[in-house]
GROMACS .gro file of C-alpha atoms in nm:
model
  238
    1UNK     CA    1   0.872  -0.770   4.936
    2UNK     CA    2   0.859  -0.489   5.194
    3UNK     CA    3   1.224  -0.528   5.287
    4UNK     CA    4   1.369  -0.254   5.505
    5UNK     CA    5   1.032  -0.095   5.587
    6UNK     CA    6   0.871  -0.417   5.713
    7UNK     CA    7   0.968  -0.342   6.073
    8UNK     CA    8   0.821   0.008   6.052
    9UNK     CA    9   0.497  -0.135   5.916
   10UNK     CA   10   0.475  -0.391   6.197
   11UNK     CA   11   0.549  -0.126   6.461
   12UNK     CA   12   0.302   0.126   6.319
   13UNK     CA   13  -0.001   0.212   6.524
   14UNK     CA   14  -0.185   0.398   6.250
   15UNK     CA   15  -0.177   0.327   5.875
   16UNK     CA   16  -0.339   0.561   5.626
   17UNK     CA   17  -0.421   0.456   5.271
   18UNK     CA   18  -0.453   0.714   4.995
   19UNK     CA   19  -0.629   0.541   4.707
   20UNK     CA   20  -0.718   0.632   4.351
   21UNK     CA   21  -0.881   0.489   4.041
   22UNK     CA   22  -0.610   0.226   3.994
   23UNK     CA   23  -0.724   0.021   4.293
   24UNK     CA   24  -1.071  -0.015   4.141
   25UNK     CA   25  -0.951  -0.087   3.789
   26UNK     CA   26  -0.921  -0.457   3.872
   27UNK     CA   27  -1.288  -0.452   3.967
   28UNK     CA   28  -1.369  -0.350   3.611
   29UNK     CA   29  -1.402   0.024   3.669
   30UNK     CA   30  -1.210   0.231   3.415
   31UNK     CA   31  -0.948   0.476   3.534
   32UNK     CA   32  -0.960   0.836   3.421
   33UNK     CA   33  -0.610   0.894   3.292
   34UNK     CA   34  -0.497   0.552   3.173
   35UNK     CA   35  -0.496   0.442   2.810
   36UNK     CA   36  -0.855   0.318   2.846
   37UNK     CA   37  -0.962   0.593   3.084
   38UNK     CA   38  -1.290   0.781   3.070
   39UNK     CA   39  -1.129   1.112   2.979
   40UNK     CA   40  -0.980   0.952   2.666
   41UNK     CA   41  -1.331   0.895   2.535
   42UNK     CA   42  -1.520   1.193   2.674
   43UNK     CA   43  -1.452   1.562   2.716
   44UNK     CA   44  -1.452   1.628   3.092
   45UNK     CA   45  -1.558   1.985   3.030
   46UNK     CA   46  -1.883   1.847   2.886
   47UNK     CA   47  -1.944   1.603   3.169
   48UNK     CA   48  -1.780   1.708   3.493
   49UNK     CA   49  -1.820   2.080   3.552
   50UNK     CA   50  -2.109   2.269   3.704
   51UNK     CA   51  -2.128   2.482   3.388
   52UNK     CA   52  -2.170   2.171   3.171
   53UNK     CA   53  -2.432   2.037   3.409
   54UNK     CA   54  -2.649   2.346   3.389
   55UNK     CA   55  -2.602   2.366   3.012
   56UNK     CA   56  -2.713   2.006   2.953
   57UNK     CA   57  -2.816   1.831   3.277
   58UNK     CA   58  -2.980   1.542   3.091
   59UNK     CA   59  -2.656   1.453   2.909
   60UNK     CA   60  -2.454   1.466   3.231
   61UNK     CA   61  -2.711   1.258   3.417
   62UNK     CA   62  -2.721   0.996   3.141
   63UNK     CA   63  -2.344   0.958   3.163
   64UNK     CA   64  -2.345   0.932   3.543
   65UNK     CA   65  -2.634   0.686   3.539
   66UNK     CA   66  -2.433   0.464   3.304
   67UNK     CA   67  -2.127   0.490   3.527
   68UNK     CA   68  -2.331   0.417   3.839
   69UNK     CA   69  -2.477   0.099   3.687
   70UNK     CA   70  -2.123  -0.020   3.605
   71UNK     CA   71  -2.002   0.062   3.956
   72UNK     CA   72  -2.294  -0.107   4.131
   73UNK     CA   73  -2.231  -0.421   3.925
   74UNK     CA   74  -1.863  -0.425   4.025
   75UNK     CA   75  -1.726  -0.612   4.326
   76UNK     CA   76  -1.440  -0.521   4.562
   77UNK     CA   77  -1.113  -0.688   4.467
   78UNK     CA   78  -0.829  -0.830   4.673
   79UNK     CA   79  -0.682  -0.483   4.724
   80UNK     CA   80  -1.001  -0.349   4.879
   81UNK     CA   81  -1.051  -0.653   5.100
   82UNK     CA   82  -0.689  -0.650   5.218
   83UNK     CA   83  -0.727  -0.293   5.344
   84UNK     CA   84  -1.043  -0.390   5.530
   85UNK     CA   85  -0.872  -0.697   5.679
   86UNK     CA   86  -0.572  -0.493   5.794
   87UNK     CA   87  -0.806  -0.305   6.029
   88UNK     CA   88  -0.814  -0.621   6.246
   89UNK     CA   89  -0.452  -0.551   6.340
   90UNK     CA   90  -0.399  -0.174   6.312
   91UNK     CA   91  -0.586   0.152   6.311
   92UNK     CA   92  -0.660   0.197   5.940
   93UNK     CA   93  -0.788   0.511   5.770
   94UNK     CA   94  -0.879   0.526   5.400
   95UNK     CA   95  -0.857   0.859   5.218
   96UNK     CA   96  -0.997   0.783   4.875
   97UNK     CA   97  -1.033   0.985   4.558
   98UNK     CA   98  -1.274   0.720   4.429
   99UNK     CA   99  -1.649   0.773   4.419
  100UNK     CA  100  -1.745   0.405   4.383
  101UNK     CA  101  -1.798   0.298   4.747
  102UNK     CA  102  -1.598  -0.024   4.700
  103UNK     CA  103  -1.392   0.030   5.015
  104UNK     CA  104  -1.707   0.038   5.226
  105UNK     CA  105  -1.850  -0.264   5.046
  106UNK     CA  106  -1.527  -0.451   5.120
  107UNK     CA  107  -1.575  -0.382   5.491
  108UNK     CA  108  -1.366  -0.071   5.559
  109UNK     CA  109  -1.526   0.156   5.815
  110UNK     CA  110  -1.306   0.466   5.836
  111UNK     CA  111  -1.337   0.588   5.477
  112UNK     CA  112  -1.316   0.954   5.377
  113UNK     CA  113  -1.445   1.021   5.026
  114UNK     CA  114  -1.248   1.322   4.907
  115UNK     CA  115  -1.436   1.350   4.578
  116UNK     CA  116  -1.781   1.248   4.698
  117UNK     CA  117  -1.989   0.945   4.599
  118UNK     CA  118  -2.168   0.845   4.282
  119UNK     CA  119  -2.431   0.663   4.486
  120UNK     CA  120  -2.539   0.984   4.658
  121UNK     CA  121  -2.747   1.267   4.518
  122UNK     CA  122  -2.791   1.619   4.644
  123UNK     CA  123  -3.007   1.914   4.557
  124UNK     CA  124  -2.864   2.210   4.367
  125UNK     CA  125  -3.065   2.448   4.587
  126UNK     CA  126  -3.165   2.302   4.925
  127UNK     CA  127  -2.985   2.076   5.176
  128UNK     CA  128  -3.136   1.748   5.054
  129UNK     CA  129  -2.884   1.457   5.034
  130UNK     CA  130  -2.968   1.088   4.989
  131UNK     CA  131  -2.813   0.759   4.883
  132UNK     CA  132  -2.955   0.593   4.573
  133UNK     CA  133  -2.939   0.240   4.434
  134UNK     CA  134  -3.197   0.249   4.156
  135UNK     CA  135  -3.239   0.462   3.846
  136UNK     CA  136  -3.474   0.750   3.771
  137UNK     CA  137  -3.775   0.748   3.542
  138UNK     CA  138  -3.704   1.102   3.424
  139UNK     CA  139  -3.368   1.275   3.375
  140UNK     CA  140  -3.265   1.509   3.519
  141UNK     CA  141  -3.440   1.412   3.844
  142UNK     CA  142  -3.602   1.681   4.056
  143UNK     CA  143  -3.589   1.742   4.429
  144UNK     CA  144  -3.909   1.777   4.635
  145UNK     CA  145  -3.830   2.148   4.643
  146UNK     CA  146  -3.856   2.155   4.262
  147UNK     CA  147  -3.487   2.214   4.189
  148UNK     CA  148  -3.261   1.981   3.988
  149UNK     CA  149  -3.078   1.703   4.171
  150UNK     CA  150  -2.714   1.628   4.089
  151UNK     CA  151  -2.466   1.351   4.169
  152UNK     CA  152  -2.290   1.422   4.500
  153UNK     CA  153  -1.945   1.424   4.343
  154UNK     CA  154  -1.677   1.689   4.319
  155UNK     CA  155  -1.651   1.831   3.968
  156UNK     CA  156  -1.362   2.019   3.811
  157UNK     CA  157  -1.339   2.367   3.958
  158UNK     CA  158  -1.525   2.273   4.277
  159UNK     CA  159  -1.364   2.256   4.623
  160UNK     CA  160  -1.345   1.935   4.820
  161UNK     CA  161  -1.595   1.896   5.106
  162UNK     CA  162  -1.413   2.103   5.367
  163UNK     CA  163  -1.496   1.886   5.668
  164UNK     CA  164  -1.373   1.577   5.483
  165UNK     CA  165  -1.055   1.752   5.370
  166UNK     CA  166  -0.981   1.881   5.720
  167UNK     CA  167  -1.013   1.528   5.860
  168UNK     CA  168  -0.794   1.392   5.579
  169UNK     CA  169  -0.514   1.634   5.665
  170UNK     CA  170  -0.542   1.546   6.033
  171UNK     CA  171  -0.510   1.174   5.963
  172UNK     CA  172  -0.221   1.229   5.720
  173UNK     CA  173  -0.036   1.430   5.983
  174UNK     CA  174  -0.084   1.167   6.253
  175UNK     CA  175  -0.010   0.839   6.072
  176UNK     CA  176   0.299   0.622   6.109
  177UNK     CA  177   0.274   0.467   5.761
  178UNK     CA  178   0.102   0.599   5.450
  179UNK     CA  179   0.033   0.364   5.160
  180UNK     CA  180  -0.044   0.543   4.833
  181UNK     CA  181  -0.223   0.287   4.617
  182UNK     CA  182  -0.348   0.315   4.260
  183UNK     CA  183  -0.319   0.689   4.217
  184UNK     CA  184  -0.107   0.894   3.979
  185UNK     CA  185  -0.084   1.175   4.238
  186UNK     CA  186  -0.162   1.430   3.969
  187UNK     CA  187  -0.483   1.565   4.120
  188UNK     CA  188  -0.466   1.853   4.365
  189UNK     CA  189  -0.514   1.890   4.658
  190UNK     CA  190  -0.522   1.515   4.729
  191UNK     CA  191  -0.164   1.485   4.602
  192UNK     CA  192  -0.045   1.695   4.896
  193UNK     CA  193  -0.143   1.429   5.152
  194UNK     CA  194   0.190   1.238   5.129
  195UNK     CA  195   0.374   1.560   5.215
  196UNK     CA  196   0.165   1.607   5.530
  197UNK     CA  197   0.256   1.251   5.629
  198UNK     CA  198   0.623   1.295   5.549
  199UNK     CA  199   0.643   1.609   5.760
  200UNK     CA  200   0.530   1.390   6.050
  201UNK     CA  201   0.805   1.138   5.978
  202UNK     CA  202   0.572   0.873   5.839
  203UNK     CA  203   0.698   0.594   5.612
  204UNK     CA  204   0.566   0.640   5.258
  205UNK     CA  205   0.491   0.333   5.043
  206UNK     CA  206   0.374   0.360   4.685
  207UNK     CA  207   0.186   0.076   4.515
  208UNK     CA  208   0.149   0.144   4.144
  209UNK     CA  209   0.247  -0.045   3.829
  210UNK     CA  210   0.380   0.281   3.686
  211UNK     CA  211   0.616   0.543   3.820
  212UNK     CA  212   0.445   0.858   3.949
  213UNK     CA  213   0.550   1.220   3.988
  214UNK     CA  214   0.621   1.155   4.357
  215UNK     CA  215   0.806   0.825   4.331
  216UNK     CA  216   1.131   0.990   4.439
  217UNK     CA  217   0.966   1.098   4.765
  218UNK     CA  218   0.871   0.742   4.861
  219UNK     CA  219   1.051   0.518   5.107
  220UNK     CA  220   0.940   0.220   4.899
  221UNK     CA  221   0.782   0.195   4.553
  222UNK     CA  222   0.624  -0.135   4.450
  223UNK     CA  223   0.556  -0.169   4.078
  224UNK     CA  224   0.259  -0.402   4.098
  225UNK     CA  225  -0.115  -0.365   4.138
  226UNK     CA  226  -0.291  -0.314   4.469
  227UNK     CA  227  -0.468  -0.650   4.435
  228UNK     CA  228  -0.129  -0.822   4.407
  229UNK     CA  229   0.059  -0.631   4.678
  230UNK     CA  230  -0.185  -0.538   4.955
  231UNK     CA  231  -0.271  -0.896   5.059
  232UNK     CA  232   0.103  -0.944   5.116
  233UNK     CA  233   0.098  -0.640   5.343
  234UNK     CA  234  -0.170  -0.805   5.558
  235UNK     CA  235   0.035  -1.126   5.572
  236UNK     CA  236   0.299  -0.940   5.775
  237UNK     CA  237   0.062  -0.953   6.071
  238UNK     CA  238  -0.045  -1.316   6.046
   0.00000   0.00000   0.00000
């Protein structure tokens, strides 16, 4: 399956995974850009911008509450658990665009959430941040300071958390193998991470049922799902 790059994988000291919505699709969480994706059914400009939030915070919160219930009901799949298991053999870093927390629930420890987390909230005015697992009696919820709370996710037009992004670049630049799993590589700046790795001479492996805009840059492209392929990656070390 991994052919000519198998030796490089086995010899690697550090493996970085860049993951997107596709890896969680098999856990029942819709992707954003696929044929059944969220953005096919909703206007992102009405749900995922700070302007939309301030215009109608109740609508945005209702949508995110619905998404959060779906996510909390989901379970990590074989792709998530394979990444966690690989950490028994190699240094493994996960740079994820997902906000669902499934990597952590599968057992991965070194996870950098580029786009935030749907199970965290933060205040729009003060420094309050907290994880949540239950719903709110009133939407939009208010902070103790009296300001509106919002999901701790990155919306369109907002920058990534700079400390998280700086660490992501550092890990991309220092890995031996980068596995890009379940992402279309259309979203900037996360789609620049493979280039940081390639500049360091890392082996690039793409796991995606469909061709992506960066397929030609890959050392190996595997046209299957993460749940099908990643357990086979772990088997190289058993």
